[in-house]
């Protein structure tokens, strides 16, 4: 299933946030969206998943999601959004219960996603017992459980320290390498973008417009921490964004 | 009638006591004392004593302190904020006496056969259901302010005399009891005539008996003071009682014996109205004041037999300590004792 | 450490002798000293006992603590303790259960529906400051002088604080969790049951702590009218009889009741909120 954005614009009253965004998200690819803070990239992600509606333009699904897909558009949030009163298991079963999946069927799915995220030993743990990286892996496992057509990832690694971030990036790459998934990955971290993105959408400061789309052909599993070519790409992206970021930083916060 | 002559005799005693006090002016003349009072007709003795200058003649400068209920007044006597007051010998008063704080030194209001006294009342619902005598109250609910109050005593003694059971409902305040009786939440109650009669007039409650039928010579209220005053301030206490007794003598002579005619009654009503029913116009107040007339003990004489009976009842009900004797509660050295 | 200044003898001699940095980070850190609380109680009791025995506290001011204990013993031995306690506990239980469950229901509704909020929040604000005791005579007319009015008074007294605590708790549920629920297509009912209610539970429970303390206060008020038995009736009777030993025994029972209720909520909190 592909996603197509056509002419998406958005404003809050007189305050223009996004201007005329058109974008294609092809199946089985990871599209990273980068841009200075306040450029509307997270808002864009909420449009894609239907949590908010743009004032103009359309978000379209092309093709039908696979049969066993419970929740085609599935988010992974920056703050993990785990229910603190439910165990790891309970947090995953939460999203299955409403589909009538209980008992053995649920157990099988939970077992599978926990294995894939290397959490099998922590099924009974409560979120408060887990480190930030583990929490985000639980959130990823929860997203995998509904077998999404598109994963919508909103700065998923921003709340983690840099070592954990590296580990999780490796995890995401190995997950994708085993079964490629479609993802929109919003981040302000260019290193993440060059590691995970098949294409990188660079946005301008507010009102957000697409400045350039950079394509990276190097297969994900061959990208490493500190690769020279990736460093080059990152430098290039930074050049594109530098002035925008400076101007965005000098803006007054609009509340 | 023997009662009448006895009363006359008492009036004489009261009178002589007063003259005696006047003849030998108190050492500390114009002593300031505080007298506690409720705004009830039954406190007229103190009001008349003040208004007609009897206290002043006895060498006392009286200041009134008004209370809403008897218990805080008793506590104020115990704490020394008030020197003398008139109220029923409630369980609380007995407890305070037991703790060495207060003493009963005289009698005030009393039931007397042949004189309109307190009434038993029933709600309209109970009356319509056929309760027309106290004997028919078996199993009915009966309003009281608190356990150990005079209402509790009256109801309990009546029930014992009739051999019936009553369910006592403590409602804290007279106002709450009236409300509950009018709306049929409780079945029965007993109260002084000046409250009973207008209530019965409204048709929502009915009078079904007299308290005096069960408790003849019931000493309803008493004069009391702190134990310190009773023991150490004998002159002051005598002076107070003499002034008070002269007020009582005026009250009884005018309101009950009508010896000063209609004009005397009206004059006294005007005087009492300064303190009682002040929120009502004079005509309405006059009716209530006249309705509320009950005999006050001449010379503040007290009926020790009735007081003993009340004390024994408190003890039988487990409301006060079994070891308390009447001597602990009263100081009979100031006034004539009856019974 | 090759800092030249450190090894320069001239420099060293001109500076004062080394001094330990003074510690200034003390205090402001609550620590648990349970025995001090017990000691304060014990000292107060001992002082009261000594004072009344020696006579520098008059028996009018304070009863002998040992007499109060004796009165309590008599009350227990006579079986009346249970007679008073059982009716009071029933009133407390029924009244508080009615008030709290209704309060939670209304509070959740206010938290979830803006029309309900617009309609009921001003009403709750109007009801909250009413001294419920003042309405007791009215309740007697409405609900009867027997148990009805007592349940109603306690229920009404616990209702308003529970409503306020509950909708505050619902308002404070992490919006990102609700958004997560929506993003996984959970039904409205599932979101309320699995996300909003458990998320509001800490706030509801701490609200209940206050509501139940109010219920105990109102117990005495409720037993002012027409109660023959009950801890409140026992205290009122003792007050009107000026029986300080019984008064204090009754008040101590209420205090113990308060401590018991508080620790029950503590247990419930530990069981339900172990995820915090």
Coordinates of C-alpha atoms in Angstrom, one line a residue, chain B residues 75 78 91-92 95-96 99 101 146-147 168-172 176 180 183 185-186 318-319, chain C residues 59-60 140-141 144-146 223-228 236-237 239-242 244-246:
Chain B
X75 CA -20.7 25.1 81.3
X78 CA -18.6 25.9 85.7
X91 CA -27.6 14.9 83.3
X92 CA -24.9 17.4 82.2
X95 CA -22.0 15.6 85.9
X96 CA -20.7 19.1 86.4
X99 CA -16.9 17.3 89.2
X101 CA -18.1 22.7 89.5
X146 CA -30.5 14.7 74.2
X147 CA -30.3 11.7 76.4
X168 CA -36.5 8.0 72.1
X169 CA -35.2 10.1 69.2
X170 CA -32.5 12.6 70.2
X171 CA -32.9 15.7 67.9
X172 CA -30.6 18.2 69.8
X176 CA -35.9 20.3 65.3
X180 CA -40.2 16.5 63.2
X183 CA -44.2 16.6 59.8
X185 CA -41.4 12.1 61.6
X186 CA -41.8 11.5 65.3
X318 CA -26.7 4.8 83.3
X319 CA -26.4 8.4 82.3
Chain C
X59 CA -10.9 17.5 86.0
X60 CA -13.2 20.0 84.2
X140 CA -35.2 14.5 57.6
X141 CA -38.3 15.7 55.7
X144 CA -37.2 10.3 56.9
X145 CA -35.8 10.5 60.3
X146 CA -34.4 7.0 60.3
X223 CA -26.3 11.1 64.2
X224 CA -27.5 14.4 65.7
X225 CA -31.0 13.7 64.6
X226 CA -32.9 10.7 65.8
X227 CA -30.0 8.3 66.4
X228 CA -30.1 6.2 69.5
X236 CA -23.2 14.0 71.4
X237 CA -24.8 12.3 74.4
X239 CA -21.2 16.1 75.4
X240 CA -24.7 16.9 76.7
X241 CA -24.0 15.0 79.9
X242 CA -20.7 16.7 80.2
X244 CA -15.6 14.0 79.4
X245 CA -14.4 10.4 79.7
X246 CA -17.0 9.2 77.3

